[in-house]
Coordinates of C-alpha atoms in Angstrom, one line a residue:
M1039 CA -0.4 0.2 -0.2
T1040 CA 0.6 3.2 -0.6
A1041 CA 1.9 6.2 2.1
G1042 CA -1.5 8.2 0.7
T1043 CA -3.4 4.5 0.7
I1044 CA -2.4 4.2 4.7
C1045 CA -3.2 8.0 5.0
N1046 CA -7.1 7.7 3.5
S1047 CA -7.5 3.9 5.0
R1048 CA -7.2 5.6 8.3
L1049 CA -9.0 8.8 7.9
L1050 CA -11.5 5.7 6.4
L1051 CA -11.4 4.7 10.1
M1052 CA -11.6 7.8 12.2
L1053 CA -14.4 8.2 10.9
L1054 CA -16.1 5.1 11.1
L1055 CA -15.5 5.3 14.6
A1056 CA -16.7 8.7 14.7
L1057 CA -19.7 7.7 13.6
T1058 CA -20.4 5.0 16.3
F1059 CA -19.3 7.2 18.1
R1060 CA -22.1 9.8 18.1
A1061 CA -24.6 6.8 16.9
A1062 CA -23.8 5.9 20.8
G1063 CA -24.3 9.3 21.8
A1064 CA -21.3 9.8 24.3
Q1065 CA -18.1 12.3 22.6
I1066 CA -14.9 12.6 24.6
R1067 CA -14.3 16.5 25.4
V1068 CA -10.6 17.9 25.4
N1069 CA -8.8 21.1 25.3
Q1070 CA -9.1 21.5 21.9
L1071 CA -5.7 24.0 21.4
G1072 CA -3.9 21.5 23.6
Y1073 CA -1.6 20.8 26.6
L1074 CA 2.0 21.5 27.4
P1075 CA 4.7 18.1 28.1
H1076 CA 4.6 19.1 31.7
D1077 CA 0.8 19.7 32.2
S1078 CA -2.0 18.0 34.0
K1079 CA -3.8 16.0 31.1
V1080 CA -7.3 15.3 31.3
A1081 CA -10.3 14.3 28.9
V1082 CA -14.1 13.5 29.8
L1083 CA -15.8 11.6 29.2
V1084 CA -19.6 12.1 28.7
S1085 CA -23.1 10.5 28.1
R1086 CA -26.5 10.2 27.2
E1087 CA -26.8 6.7 27.8
P1088 CA -25.1 4.9 31.1
V1089 CA -21.7 3.9 30.0
Q1090 CA -18.5 2.0 31.8
V1091 CA -14.9 2.9 30.6
S1092 CA -13.4 -0.2 30.1
S1093 CA -10.1 1.8 29.0
F1094 CA -8.1 4.8 26.9
S1095 CA -5.5 4.5 24.9
V1096 CA -3.5 7.9 22.9
I1097 CA -2.9 7.7 19.8
D1098 CA -0.3 9.9 17.8
E1099 CA -2.3 11.2 14.7
T1100 CA 1.0 11.2 12.6
T1101 CA 2.7 7.4 12.8
G1102 CA -0.6 5.6 14.2
R1103 CA 1.1 4.0 17.2
T1104 CA -0.2 4.0 21.1
V1105 CA 1.9 6.3 22.6
F1106 CA 0.0 5.9 26.2
S1107 CA -3.2 2.9 27.1
V1108 CA -4.9 2.7 30.6
R1109 CA -7.7 -0.2 31.4
N1110 CA -9.5 0.6 34.4
G1111 CA -7.9 -1.3 37.1
G1112 CA -4.4 -1.2 35.1
V1113 CA -2.4 0.1 33.5
R1114 CA 0.2 -0.7 30.2
K1115 CA 3.3 0.5 28.9
K1116 CA 4.3 1.7 32.8
A1117 CA 2.2 4.5 32.3
K1118 CA 0.3 5.6 35.0
G1119 CA -3.0 7.1 33.4
K1120 CA -6.7 6.8 35.3
I1121 CA -10.0 6.5 34.6
T1122 CA -12.5 7.9 37.6
D1123 CA -16.7 7.6 37.0
Y1124 CA -18.2 10.5 37.7
G1125 CA -22.3 9.8 37.0
E1126 CA -25.0 12.0 35.9
L1127 CA -24.6 15.0 35.3
G1128 CA -28.0 16.5 34.4
R1129 CA -28.8 15.4 31.0
I1130 CA -25.6 13.1 30.3
K1131 CA -26.5 10.0 32.4
S1132 CA -22.3 8.6 32.3
T1133 CA -19.0 10.5 32.9
A1134 CA -16.0 10.1 33.5
R1135 CA -12.0 11.1 33.4
L1136 CA -9.2 10.1 31.8
D1137 CA -6.0 10.7 33.0
F1138 CA -3.1 10.9 30.6
S1139 CA -0.9 13.6 32.2
K1140 CA 2.4 11.0 32.7
L1141 CA 2.5 11.5 28.8
K1142 CA 5.1 14.2 27.3
E1143 CA 5.5 13.8 24.5
P1144 CA 5.4 16.4 21.9
G1145 CA 3.0 16.0 18.2
K1146 CA -0.7 15.7 17.3
F1147 CA -2.5 12.9 19.2
H1148 CA -6.6 11.7 19.1
I1149 CA -7.6 9.4 22.7
E1150 CA -9.9 5.3 21.9
A1151 CA -11.7 5.1 24.4
S1152 CA -13.7 1.2 25.2
C1153 CA -16.8 1.4 26.7
L1154 CA -19.8 -0.6 27.3
F1155 CA -22.8 0.6 27.1
A1156 CA -26.0 -0.3 29.1
G1157 CA -29.7 -0.4 27.3
K1158 CA -30.2 -0.6 23.1
T1159 CA -26.6 0.0 23.0
A1160 CA -25.8 -3.2 25.4
K1161 CA -27.5 -5.2 22.9
M1162 CA -24.5 -4.9 20.1
G1163 CA -22.6 -7.3 22.1
K1164 CA -19.1 -5.8 22.6
P1165 CA -17.9 -2.1 23.2
L1166 CA -17.5 0.2 21.4
K1167 CA -14.4 2.2 20.8
L1168 CA -14.7 6.4 20.4
V1169 CA -13.2 9.0 19.4
S1170 CA -11.6 12.6 21.0
P1171 CA -11.2 15.0 18.8
S1172 CA -7.7 16.2 17.9
F1173 CA -5.6 18.0 19.8
R1174 CA -1.4 19.0 20.5
I1175 CA 1.0 18.6 23.5
G1176 CA 4.3 20.8 22.8
K1177 CA 6.2 23.6 24.0
D1178 CA 5.0 25.9 22.0
V1179 CA 1.3 25.3 22.7
Y1180 CA 0.3 28.3 23.7
D1181 CA 2.3 30.7 21.5
G1182 CA 0.6 33.8 19.8
T1183 CA -2.8 32.7 21.7
A1184 CA -2.6 36.1 24.3
D1185 CA -1.8 38.9 21.0
F1186 CA -4.7 36.0 19.4
V1187 CA -7.7 37.3 21.8
L1188 CA -5.9 41.1 20.8
N1189 CA -8.4 40.6 18.0
Y1190 CA -11.7 40.9 19.4
L1191 CA -10.6 44.3 20.5
R1192 CA -9.2 46.0 17.7
Q1193 CA -13.2 44.8 16.6
Q1194 CA -14.8 46.3 19.5
R1195 CA -12.9 50.3 18.7
C1196 CA -15.0 53.0 19.1
G1197 CA -14.2 56.6 17.5
W1198 CA -12.2 54.8 14.3
N1199 CA -12.8 51.0 13.6
P1200 CA -9.7 49.4 12.1
F1201 CA -12.3 45.9 11.5
L1202 CA -15.1 49.0 9.7
R1203 CA -12.6 50.8 8.5
D1204 CA -14.8 53.0 9.2
S1205 CA -15.8 55.9 12.4
C1206 CA -18.4 56.2 14.9
H1207 CA -19.7 57.9 17.1
T1208 CA -17.5 60.9 16.7
R1209 CA -19.8 63.3 18.4
D1210 CA -19.5 61.5 22.5
G1211 CA -20.9 63.3 24.7
I1212 CA -23.2 64.9 26.2
I1213 CA -22.9 65.4 30.3
V1214 CA -25.4 64.6 32.3
G1215 CA -25.7 63.8 36.1
Y1216 CA -22.8 66.9 36.9
V1217 CA -22.6 68.1 40.0
S1218 CA -19.2 69.4 41.1
P1219 CA -17.2 67.8 43.2
G1220 CA -16.2 70.6 45.3
G1221 CA -13.2 72.2 48.0
S1222 CA -11.2 74.4 47.2
E1223 CA -8.3 71.6 45.8
T1224 CA -11.1 71.5 42.9
G1225 CA -10.2 75.0 41.5
E1226 CA -14.2 76.0 41.4
N1227 CA -17.8 76.6 42.9
T1228 CA -20.8 74.2 43.6
S1229 CA -23.2 75.5 40.9
P1230 CA -23.1 72.1 38.6
T1231 CA -22.7 74.5 35.5
R1232 CA -21.3 71.0 33.4
D1233 CA -24.2 69.9 33.0
S1234 CA -25.9 69.6 29.5
T1235 CA -22.6 70.5 27.7
Y1236 CA -20.2 69.1 25.4
L1237 CA -17.1 66.7 26.4
D1238 CA -15.2 64.8 24.2
C1239 CA -14.7 61.1 25.0
R1240 CA -13.9 59.7 22.2
G1241 CA -12.2 56.3 21.1
G1242 CA -12.9 54.2 24.0
W1243 CA -13.7 50.3 22.8
H1244 CA -16.9 49.0 23.1
D1245 CA -18.4 47.1 26.2
A1246 CA -19.9 44.0 24.2
S1247 CA -22.3 44.1 21.1
D1248 CA -23.9 47.1 22.3
C1249 CA -22.4 50.5 21.8
L1250 CA -22.3 51.1 25.6
Q1251 CA -18.4 52.2 27.3
Y1252 CA -18.0 52.3 30.8
T1253 CA -15.0 52.9 33.0
T1254 CA -14.9 50.6 35.3
T1255 CA -14.9 47.8 31.8
S1256 CA -12.8 49.1 30.4
A1257 CA -9.9 50.3 32.7
T1258 CA -9.8 46.8 33.8
A1259 CA -9.9 45.6 30.8
I1260 CA -5.8 47.8 30.0
Y1261 CA -4.9 47.0 33.9
Q1262 CA -5.2 43.6 33.6
M1263 CA -3.6 44.0 29.8
M1264 CA -0.3 46.3 31.4
F1265 CA -0.5 43.3 34.0
A1266 CA -0.3 40.7 30.9
Y1267 CA 2.5 42.6 28.9
M1268 CA 4.5 42.9 32.8
Q1269 CA 4.6 40.0 33.4
C1270 CA 5.7 38.2 29.9
P1271 CA 6.9 41.0 27.0
G1272 CA 8.0 38.0 25.4
A1273 CA 4.9 36.9 24.5
F1274 CA 3.6 39.4 22.8
G1275 CA 4.2 40.3 19.1
D1276 CA 4.1 43.2 16.2
S1277 CA 1.7 42.9 13.6
H1278 CA -0.4 46.1 13.5
N1279 CA -0.1 49.6 13.4
S1280 CA -1.5 51.2 16.7
D1281 CA -4.4 52.4 14.4
G1282 CA -5.1 49.0 13.9
T1283 CA -4.6 48.6 11.0
A1284 CA -2.3 45.5 9.9
G1285 CA 1.4 46.3 9.5
A1286 CA 4.0 46.3 12.0
N1287 CA 4.8 50.4 14.3
G1288 CA 8.2 48.6 16.1
I1289 CA 5.7 48.6 19.4
P1290 CA 3.9 45.6 20.7
D1291 CA 0.4 44.9 19.4
I1292 CA -0.6 45.2 23.7
V1293 CA 1.0 48.2 24.1
D1294 CA -1.1 49.7 21.4
E1295 CA -3.9 48.6 22.7
I1296 CA -3.4 49.6 26.3
Y1297 CA -2.4 53.1 24.7
W1298 CA -6.0 53.4 22.6
G1299 CA -7.4 52.7 25.6
L1300 CA -5.7 55.0 28.3
R1301 CA -5.9 57.9 25.6
W1302 CA -9.8 57.1 26.3
L1303 CA -9.7 57.1 29.9
N1304 CA -7.8 60.0 30.1
R1305 CA -10.5 61.7 27.9
M1306 CA -13.0 60.8 31.2
N1307 CA -11.1 62.2 33.6
P1308 CA -11.0 65.9 31.9
R1309 CA -9.9 67.6 35.3
P1310 CA -8.1 66.6 38.7
Y1311 CA -11.6 65.2 40.8
E1312 CA -13.8 65.6 38.1
M1313 CA -14.8 61.8 36.5
Y1314 CA -16.8 60.0 34.1
N1315 CA -18.7 56.5 34.5
Q1316 CA -19.3 55.5 30.8
I1317 CA -21.0 57.3 27.6
A1318 CA -24.9 56.0 26.5
D1319 CA -27.3 53.5 28.2
D1320 CA -29.4 51.2 27.1
R1321 CA -31.1 53.3 24.7
D1322 CA -28.9 52.2 22.7
H1323 CA -30.7 48.8 22.3
V1324 CA -33.4 49.3 19.6
G1325 CA -31.7 47.0 17.3
M1326 CA -28.3 45.2 16.3
R1327 CA -26.7 47.3 13.8
L1328 CA -22.6 48.6 12.1
P1329 CA -21.7 50.9 15.0
S1330 CA -20.9 53.5 11.7
K1331 CA -24.5 54.1 11.6
D1332 CA -25.7 54.0 15.1
M1333 CA -29.2 55.7 15.2
A1334 CA -30.2 55.6 18.7
D1335 CA -31.7 59.1 20.5
Y1336 CA -30.7 60.4 23.5
G1337 CA -33.3 63.9 22.5
W1338 CA -30.8 65.2 20.2
G1339 CA -31.4 63.4 17.4
K1340 CA -30.8 59.9 16.2
G1341 CA -26.7 59.7 15.9
G1342 CA -26.3 62.3 17.9
P1343 CA -24.5 62.5 20.6
R1344 CA -24.5 60.4 23.2
P1345 CA -24.9 60.9 27.4
V1346 CA -22.1 60.7 29.3
W1347 CA -22.6 59.6 32.9
Y1348 CA -20.7 62.0 36.1
C1349 CA -19.5 60.2 38.8
S1350 CA -21.3 61.6 41.3
G1351 CA -20.8 59.4 44.1
E1352 CA -25.0 59.4 44.4
P1353 CA -27.6 56.7 43.2
Q1354 CA -28.5 57.4 39.3
M1355 CA -31.1 56.7 37.5
R1356 CA -31.6 52.7 36.8
G1357 CA -34.5 51.7 34.4
R1358 CA -38.2 53.1 34.9
H1359 CA -40.4 53.8 37.4
G1360 CA -37.4 56.2 39.3
L1361 CA -35.7 53.5 40.1
L1362 CA -32.5 54.3 41.8
N1363 CA -28.8 52.3 41.2
N1364 CA -27.3 51.9 45.0
T1365 CA -23.7 53.8 43.8
T1366 CA -22.5 54.5 47.9
G1367 CA -19.5 56.7 46.8
I1368 CA -16.8 56.9 43.6
A1369 CA -13.6 54.8 44.6
S1370 CA -14.3 52.1 42.9
T1371 CA -13.7 54.2 39.7
A1372 CA -11.7 56.3 41.3
G1373 CA -9.0 53.7 42.1
K1374 CA -9.5 52.5 38.5
F1375 CA -8.7 55.3 37.2
A1376 CA -5.4 55.7 39.7
S1377 CA -4.1 52.3 39.2
C1378 CA -4.5 52.6 35.1
F1379 CA -2.3 56.0 35.5
A1380 CA 0.1 54.4 37.4
L1381 CA 1.3 51.5 36.1
G1382 CA 0.2 52.7 32.3
S1383 CA 3.0 55.6 32.7
R1384 CA 5.4 53.1 33.3
V1385 CA 4.1 51.1 30.4
L1386 CA 4.2 54.0 28.0
R1387 CA 7.1 55.3 28.7
P1388 CA 9.7 54.2 26.5
F1389 CA 6.7 54.7 23.7
Y1390 CA 4.9 58.0 24.7
P1391 CA 7.0 59.7 27.0
A1392 CA 5.0 63.1 27.2
F1393 CA 2.0 62.0 27.5
A1394 CA 3.1 58.8 30.5
A1395 CA 4.1 62.1 32.0
T1396 CA 0.5 63.7 31.3
I1397 CA -1.1 60.1 33.1
R1398 CA 1.2 60.1 36.0
D1399 CA 1.0 63.2 37.0
K1400 CA -3.0 62.4 37.2
A1401 CA -2.6 59.0 39.1
A1402 CA -2.4 60.2 42.5
V1403 CA -5.8 63.3 42.3
A1404 CA -7.6 60.2 41.3
Y1405 CA -6.8 58.3 44.0
H1406 CA -7.3 60.7 46.3
A1407 CA -11.0 61.4 45.0
G1408 CA -11.8 58.0 46.0
V1409 CA -10.0 58.1 49.3
R1410 CA -12.8 61.5 49.7
K1411 CA -15.7 59.8 48.9
P1412 CA -15.3 55.9 49.4
G1413 CA -17.9 53.7 48.6
A1414 CA -18.9 51.9 44.6
C1415 CA -20.0 53.9 41.7
Q1416 CA -22.2 51.7 40.3
T1417 CA -23.5 52.2 36.4
A1418 CA -26.6 54.0 34.8
S1419 CA -29.9 53.0 32.8
V1420 CA -32.6 54.3 31.5
L1421 CA -35.3 51.3 30.0
S1422 CA -34.3 48.1 31.7
P1423 CA -32.9 47.1 35.3
Y1424 CA -29.6 45.7 34.0
I1425 CA -26.9 47.3 35.7
Y1426 CA -22.9 46.8 36.5
E1427 CA -23.7 46.3 40.5
E1428 CA -20.5 46.7 41.7
T1429 CA -20.4 46.3 45.6
D1430 CA -16.8 46.4 46.7
W1431 CA -14.3 49.2 45.7
Q1432 CA -11.6 48.5 48.6
D1433 CA -10.0 46.2 46.2
D1434 CA -9.4 49.1 43.8
M1435 CA -8.2 51.2 46.2
E1436 CA -4.8 48.6 47.2
L1437 CA -4.2 48.2 43.6
A1438 CA -4.1 52.2 43.1
A1439 CA -2.5 52.3 45.8
F1440 CA 0.6 49.7 45.4
E1441 CA 0.5 51.1 42.4
L1442 CA 1.0 54.5 44.0
Y1443 CA 3.8 53.4 45.7
R1444 CA 5.3 51.7 43.2
M1445 CA 5.6 55.4 41.8
T1446 CA 6.7 56.9 44.1
T1447 CA 8.2 55.1 46.8
R1448 CA 6.1 56.1 49.4
D1449 CA 5.9 53.7 52.2
D1450 CA 2.4 55.3 53.4
Y1451 CA 0.6 54.5 49.8
Y1452 CA 2.3 50.6 51.2
S1453 CA 0.4 51.3 53.8
D1454 CA -2.7 52.0 52.8
A1455 CA -2.1 49.4 50.2
A1456 CA -1.8 46.7 52.9
R1457 CA -5.1 48.0 54.6
Y1458 CA -7.4 47.6 51.5
A1459 CA -5.8 44.2 50.8
H1460 CA -6.9 43.3 54.5
A1461 CA -10.5 44.9 54.8
V1462 CA -12.0 41.9 51.9
P1463 CA -9.6 39.3 52.5
V1464 CA -11.4 37.3 49.4
K1465 CA -13.1 38.3 46.3
P1466 CA -16.5 37.5 47.6
W1467 CA -17.8 35.2 44.5
M1468 CA -15.7 33.1 45.4
L1469 CA -16.7 31.8 48.4
A1470 CA -20.3 32.7 46.9
D1471 CA -23.2 30.5 45.1
T1472 CA -24.7 33.2 42.9
A1473 CA -24.3 36.7 43.0
R1474 CA -25.8 39.8 40.9
H1475 CA -24.4 41.1 37.5
Y1476 CA -21.1 42.2 38.6
Q1477 CA -21.4 42.2 42.0
W1478 CA -18.0 41.9 43.9
Y1479 CA -15.9 43.1 40.4
P1480 CA -13.2 42.4 39.5
F1481 CA -13.4 39.3 39.3
I1482 CA -9.6 39.4 41.0
N1483 CA -7.8 41.0 43.1
L1484 CA -4.1 41.5 41.5
G1485 CA -3.5 43.5 44.3
H1486 CA -3.0 40.4 46.4
Y1487 CA -0.3 39.2 44.1
L1488 CA 1.5 42.0 43.7
L1489 CA 1.6 42.9 47.8
A1490 CA 2.6 39.4 48.7
R1491 CA 5.4 39.5 46.1
E1492 CA 6.6 42.7 46.9
K1493 CA 7.9 41.9 50.6
G1494 CA 8.1 39.0 52.1
G1495 CA 7.0 38.2 55.7
K1496 CA 3.4 38.6 57.4
L1497 CA 2.2 40.0 54.7
R1498 CA 3.0 38.1 52.4
S1499 CA 1.7 34.9 54.4
E1500 CA -1.8 36.2 54.9
L1501 CA -2.2 37.6 51.1
L1502 CA -0.7 33.6 50.1
S1503 CA -3.6 32.6 52.6
D1504 CA -6.2 34.7 51.9
M1505 CA -5.2 33.7 48.0
R1506 CA -5.6 30.4 48.6
A1507 CA -9.3 30.8 50.4
G1508 CA -10.2 31.5 47.4
I1509 CA -9.2 29.2 44.9
D1510 CA -9.5 26.5 47.5
R1511 CA -13.5 26.9 48.0
V1512 CA -14.2 27.0 43.9
Y1513 CA -11.8 24.5 44.3
R1514 CA -13.7 21.9 46.9
K1515 CA -16.9 23.0 44.9
G1516 CA -16.1 21.5 41.9
K1517 CA -14.4 18.7 43.3
N1518 CA -17.0 16.1 42.8
H1519 CA -17.9 17.1 38.9
P1520 CA -16.1 15.2 36.0
F1521 CA -14.7 18.7 34.2
H1522 CA -14.0 20.0 38.3
F1523 CA -15.1 22.8 38.0
G1524 CA -17.3 24.7 40.6
I1525 CA -17.6 28.5 39.6
P1526 CA -20.8 30.0 40.0
G1527 CA -23.4 30.0 37.1
I1528 CA -23.6 33.7 36.5
W1529 CA -24.0 36.1 33.9
C1530 CA -20.2 35.8 32.6
S1531 CA -19.4 32.7 33.6
N1532 CA -16.1 32.8 31.4
N1533 CA -14.9 35.8 33.1
L1534 CA -14.6 34.4 36.7
V1535 CA -13.2 31.2 34.9
S1536 CA -10.1 33.3 33.4
A1537 CA -10.3 35.2 37.0
M1538 CA -9.9 31.8 39.0
L1539 CA -7.5 30.2 35.9
T1540 CA -5.0 33.4 36.6
Q1541 CA -5.5 33.3 40.5
C1542 CA -4.4 29.7 40.4
I1543 CA -1.4 30.4 38.4
L1544 CA -0.1 32.9 39.7
Y1545 CA -0.7 31.7 43.1
R1546 CA 1.0 28.6 42.5
R1547 CA 4.1 30.7 41.3
L1548 CA 4.6 32.6 44.0
S1549 CA 3.5 30.2 46.7
G1550 CA 5.2 26.5 44.8
D1551 CA 2.3 25.0 45.9
N1552 CA 0.5 22.7 42.8
T1553 CA -2.2 21.5 45.1
Y1554 CA -4.5 23.4 43.0
R1555 CA -2.9 22.0 39.9
E1556 CA -5.6 20.0 38.4
M1557 CA -8.4 22.5 38.7
E1558 CA -5.8 25.0 37.0
C1559 CA -5.9 23.2 34.1
S1560 CA -9.4 21.8 34.2
L1561 CA -10.1 25.3 34.0
R1562 CA -7.9 26.5 31.4
D1563 CA -9.6 23.2 29.3
W1564 CA -13.0 23.8 30.1
L1565 CA -12.7 28.0 27.9
L1566 CA -11.2 25.5 25.6
G1567 CA -13.8 22.6 25.1
C1568 CA -13.6 20.4 27.2
N1569 CA -16.6 21.9 28.9
P1570 CA -20.2 19.8 28.5
W1571 CA -21.2 21.4 25.1
G1572 CA -16.9 20.9 24.0
V1573 CA -17.1 24.2 22.6
S1574 CA -14.2 26.4 23.4
M1575 CA -15.4 29.6 24.4
I1576 CA -12.8 32.0 22.2
V1577 CA -13.8 32.4 19.0
G1578 CA -11.5 31.0 16.4
L1579 CA -9.5 28.8 19.2
P1580 CA -7.9 26.6 18.2
A1581 CA -8.6 27.4 14.2
D1582 CA -9.7 23.8 13.3
G1583 CA -11.7 23.7 16.4
V1584 CA -15.6 23.9 17.8
Y1585 CA -16.1 27.4 18.5
P1586 CA -18.9 29.8 18.4
T1587 CA -20.6 30.5 15.0
Q1588 CA -23.2 32.9 15.6
P1589 CA -21.9 35.4 18.8
H1590 CA -24.5 37.8 19.6
S1591 CA -23.0 40.1 17.5
Y1592 CA -23.5 43.1 14.8
I1593 CA -20.6 41.5 13.1
I1594 CA -22.5 38.2 12.4
R1595 CA -26.0 39.8 12.0
Y1596 CA -24.4 41.6 8.9
H1597 CA -21.8 38.3 7.9
L1598 CA -18.9 40.0 8.6
G1599 CA -17.1 36.9 9.8
N1600 CA -17.1 36.6 13.2
T1601 CA -16.1 37.8 16.5
T1602 CA -12.4 37.0 16.6
G1603 CA -10.8 36.0 19.8
G1604 CA -13.5 37.4 21.5
L1605 CA -15.0 35.1 24.8
V1606 CA -17.8 34.7 25.1
D1607 CA -20.1 35.0 28.2
G1608 CA -20.3 31.6 29.2
P1609 CA -22.9 29.4 30.7
V1610 CA -25.5 30.7 33.3
Y1611 CA -27.7 29.1 35.4
K1612 CA -31.2 27.8 33.9
S1613 CA -32.8 30.4 36.6
I1614 CA -31.2 33.3 34.9
F1615 CA -31.1 32.4 31.7
G1616 CA -34.7 31.9 32.1
S1617 CA -35.7 34.9 34.2
L1618 CA -34.4 37.7 31.1
I1619 CA -35.8 39.2 29.1
G1620 CA -36.0 39.4 25.1
I1621 CA -33.9 36.1 25.1
S1622 CA -34.4 33.1 22.7
T1623 CA -32.4 30.6 21.6
E1624 CA -34.2 30.4 17.9
G1625 CA -31.8 29.1 15.3
G1626 CA -29.2 28.5 17.2
V1627 CA -27.5 25.0 18.4
N1628 CA -28.8 24.5 21.4
Y1629 CA -26.6 21.5 22.7
E1630 CA -29.6 19.7 24.8
D1631 CA -28.5 16.3 25.0
Y1632 CA -25.7 17.6 26.6
Q1633 CA -27.1 21.0 29.0
P1634 CA -25.2 19.5 32.6
G1635 CA -28.6 20.4 34.1
D1636 CA -28.1 23.3 36.5
V1637 CA -26.5 25.8 33.7
V1638 CA -27.1 26.0 29.9
Y1639 CA -24.9 27.0 26.9
H1640 CA -25.8 27.5 24.1
D1641 CA -24.2 29.0 20.3
S1642 CA -27.5 31.3 19.0
T1643 CA -26.8 35.2 18.4
H1644 CA -30.1 35.8 20.0
D1645 CA -29.0 34.3 23.4
Y1646 CA -26.9 37.0 25.0
S1647 CA -26.1 35.6 28.1
T1648 CA -23.7 33.2 27.3
N1649 CA -23.0 33.9 23.9
E1650 CA -21.9 37.1 24.0
P1651 CA -18.7 38.1 23.2
T1652 CA -17.0 40.4 26.7
L1653 CA -14.3 43.3 26.4
D1654 CA -12.9 42.2 29.8
G1655 CA -13.4 38.4 29.9
T1656 CA -10.8 39.1 26.2
A1657 CA -8.8 41.3 27.6
S1658 CA -8.6 39.4 31.0
L1659 CA -6.9 36.1 28.6
T1660 CA -3.9 38.3 28.3
I1661 CA -2.8 37.4 31.7
P1662 CA -3.1 33.6 32.1
F1663 CA -1.9 33.0 27.8
A1664 CA 1.0 35.0 28.0
L1665 CA 1.7 32.6 30.9
L1666 CA 1.1 30.0 29.2
Q1667 CA 2.8 31.3 26.5
Q1668 CA 6.5 31.9 29.0
A1669 CA 5.8 28.4 30.9
G1670 CA 6.6 26.7 27.5
Q1671 CA 9.5 29.3 26.5
E1672 CA 10.4 28.3 30.1
E1673 CA 10.4 24.1 28.9
R1674 CA 12.5 25.0 26.0
K1675 CA 15.5 26.2 28.6

């Protein structure tokens, strides 16, 4: 037989196995992108019928050779693996974890599992062989992934948009809700003279698939990208210009994106103690359209300027009927301004020194605005009750104080950071089973890690213990789950997965404690296809994988491609999904046979709760992906 005939025969065999595999109602979920050689490596078998896995093997797709094999109750070829049954999961009648962590050989592989089925399938008289999707093992598996997610941020740019090659929202905006901050240091009186006047706040990014813009999510995205770049500068390349168009400009692409965001953030803080929290509101929701064709009317005509909501520290609108949000201060927003300006001045100094000096001068004033008005600044809405309901703020001030300490070396800032750190030892969502939308945000407190890394002694020990406590609670909630998944099924659950994955990596690297390594890898794998639905939650990653084809986005509505690089919201509790306004799964891929019971996910453009990409969730992936690429590079040495 020729090599081509052998290859074709192998493909035919795999096709027949795959057909058997689907007919049996069972599938094997894997991380479709792949695994670093020294990772924990676990696939999960899910079946609509009761099944027992009798054995599984890992097959090299280049040679057809079996490189790893495990029997239920025994191991062959001196390789240590494991098959663990986990029972039912919602509509899924059987689940099993297939552990092949000891396999470190590089290459492209798939898994073949031999299964004994109960019920109708058992009448076939012999075990059925199931075949997984392909995956890689290699030190370079995560190379370029942190850069890849930036594709979505470029699509989300407001003002000039390189994806559309057009401009949008060039008339933003008109100030609403202004109340003078007062005080002698502001240099103005207490008369609210700026309300209904124009503020140039062009630029930044659209928050998700609508055209709204929020300081809270944009600043978080900016800071997390800066953190990723400072931790792993070698993980980022240069293939785009500063305007987002293709072409190298001598500046890493992530720095281009950071600069784009910081210029907008600078406009949202035009004068000392004057800060703005969002552009536009839910009057935006008048149907899916191109940003450049936005005809929403905020009272100044269709397609006119949009409102720019002032940070007053006082409750503002929340939907109809005179409802107000629960704003208690401005520290949550002021802290984000301060940390971004302080770290941004360091990141941008080699590239844009004049602008870096400008935002450096603003950092301390922004921090002290938060000191003056402690509390959380929530977003506003006019029609519906949906807002970002942030209630914590000490973590934002902790991070701001630390960055000011690093910028100035002043010990009082370090003391402030430690005091704020003690106020909220663990991000509360990690201890809870549910939460209001963005109630405890950002979803990771990077200040704890930075403070613990800065110095030794008692504070370091306390903060490492706090980081471990949050990880351990999620671990305990998920240890009996076949996907080791203990994340609450709240709106934007994938953002929480990214946050916990990041905290696991940072904690392990700082402490040397490998207790949670398997959960860490399971969270990463969940985002890349090892989940009940077998879907990578990152659009286009990997290119030959299964990922959302119908995200909630104008890009899908107008057949412009896909939201490449975007992290979709992820599964939500069934109770949340059932309570939302104007949602459906019409025309989508609903995965009904593999819904795990407590949460649901649908690849439908009409499901804005589980299948909408978000700015901040996508940007947060730059941290774990950069760290994973760095880990692979370290293995190469």
